[in-house]
Amino acid sequence: MMDWQRLLSGKRFGMEGYHGRPHERTDYQRDYDRLIFSSPFRRLQNKTQVFPLPGSIFVHNRLTHSLEVSCVGRSLGDHVGKALASVYPELAPALANLGSIISAACLAHDMGNPPFGHSGERAISAYFLEGNGKALEARVREEGGRWEDFTRFEGNANALRLLTHQFIGRRPGGFALTYCTLAAIVKYPYASIHAGERGKFGFFQSEEESYHRLAEELGILRDPERPERFLRYPLVYLVEAADDICYQIMDIEDAHKLHILTKEEAISLLLGFFEGEKLKHVENVMAHVADTNERIAYLRSCIVGLLVNECARVFLEREPGLLDGSFRRPLTDEIAPTPRLAYAECSRTAYEKIYPAKEVLDVELAGYHVFSHLIDSLTEAVMNPEHAYSKLLLRRVPEQYDTRAKTTYGKIQCVLDYISGMTDVYALDLYRKVTGMSLPAV
């Protein structure tokens, strides 16, 4: 069984020798601040969450989503930390940091996602699975590279790489975050070759040793049923719950703003989370608010509070199973029946009406085309750097990316590091420039 004393290590990845030095801020507050002030985090403001980036109507992007998830995660962590401190009084000072750990991990959880939302991940995978990239499979495998890292490209694994990899000119340990914060974002603690049918995984071949270091330091156990996998770090469940709470409810709110759902549909879905006296109270408050957007915003805030309490309750009730690995379900699966059914109805609506909407599909179509061309051009350049056009194109790649990697796996990873770090706007602009669709003013 995993134990909290070991699970809550404040060591910094890549800077272990500096552990224990006094600071005015806690290690986890420093993680949060380090992420907030970073360029990759700021770039999330121009990355699609679900809907196209706004014109006259503002909807969530990756940045606003991550900030909201971080707020919800802090509430979950504070709630759970206070409750656990009464069970483990000797660990009370460490458990008081749970809110800070979860909020920092929530900030980081989407930082590895490419442009154009989840369609960006699918476009990268499709390029290597069924596009021109498939021609490189034999070379990658012959050199000992893990081809599945590309055909199952996963933003969660890419986040761990972004945060831990020492890019050229950077310090060891990448962001040098605490082991706790890093482990809390790895939802699928196993390699791509062990991903199974879902295709989800938590670290690339290049970061496998890094995750093993995290697991060793924190005492994360291997799965007794599948020893090639690790059990989840317990705090992952709180990060996952914060993410689930936010995207499910905010997608309904955004869909209403974009007229994909009527106000009656949106309000009905959100009212479904309540029953009895709480439902009467919510309806009474709404009767005093005429503005539809404000009514939906009020419902959203009530639902977030309800789900935070419910997910914290499930975590605390299932704590022994989280520590020994016998409990493996999302916390939202075991909330009370009424909100659980309402949550499932919101999910069903999202898959039937929101995600297939024209606005969402247009982003996906554009993402496939833009990504295929950029990956094609940049891969050709890193594989043949002596060609005249390659020399020109590689000058566009920032120096931190290793275009001279010795292996085919490393060269492809360099291309994906560059592309996944782009914003939607930058990717589209570069695509127009390399295709000649957009030229500098002359």
Coordinates of C-alpha atoms in Angstrom, one line a residue, residues 53 83 114 124 128 133 136 155 204 236 262 286 316 330 347 355 363 371 392 424 433:
L53 CA -11.3 30.7 -30.9
A83 CA -10.2 15.8 6.2
P114 CA -1.2 20.6 -29.6
I124 CA -0.7 13.7 -35.5
F128 CA 1.9 8.4 -38.7
G133 CA 4.6 9.4 -41.9
L136 CA 9.3 6.0 -41.4
G155 CA -1.1 15.2 -25.0
F204 CA 7.0 8.6 -24.2
V236 CA -4.3 12.1 -10.1
T262 CA -31.3 26.5 -26.7
M286 CA -33.2 32.1 -10.6
L316 CA -12.2 10.2 1.3
P330 CA -13.1 8.3 -11.9
S347 CA -22.1 13.9 -21.5
Y355 CA -18.9 17.8 -30.5
V363 CA -11.7 23.0 -36.5
F371 CA -0.9 19.4 -39.3
L392 CA 15.7 27.5 -45.1
D424 CA -3.6 27.7 -33.4
K433 CA 3.8 30.8 -45.3

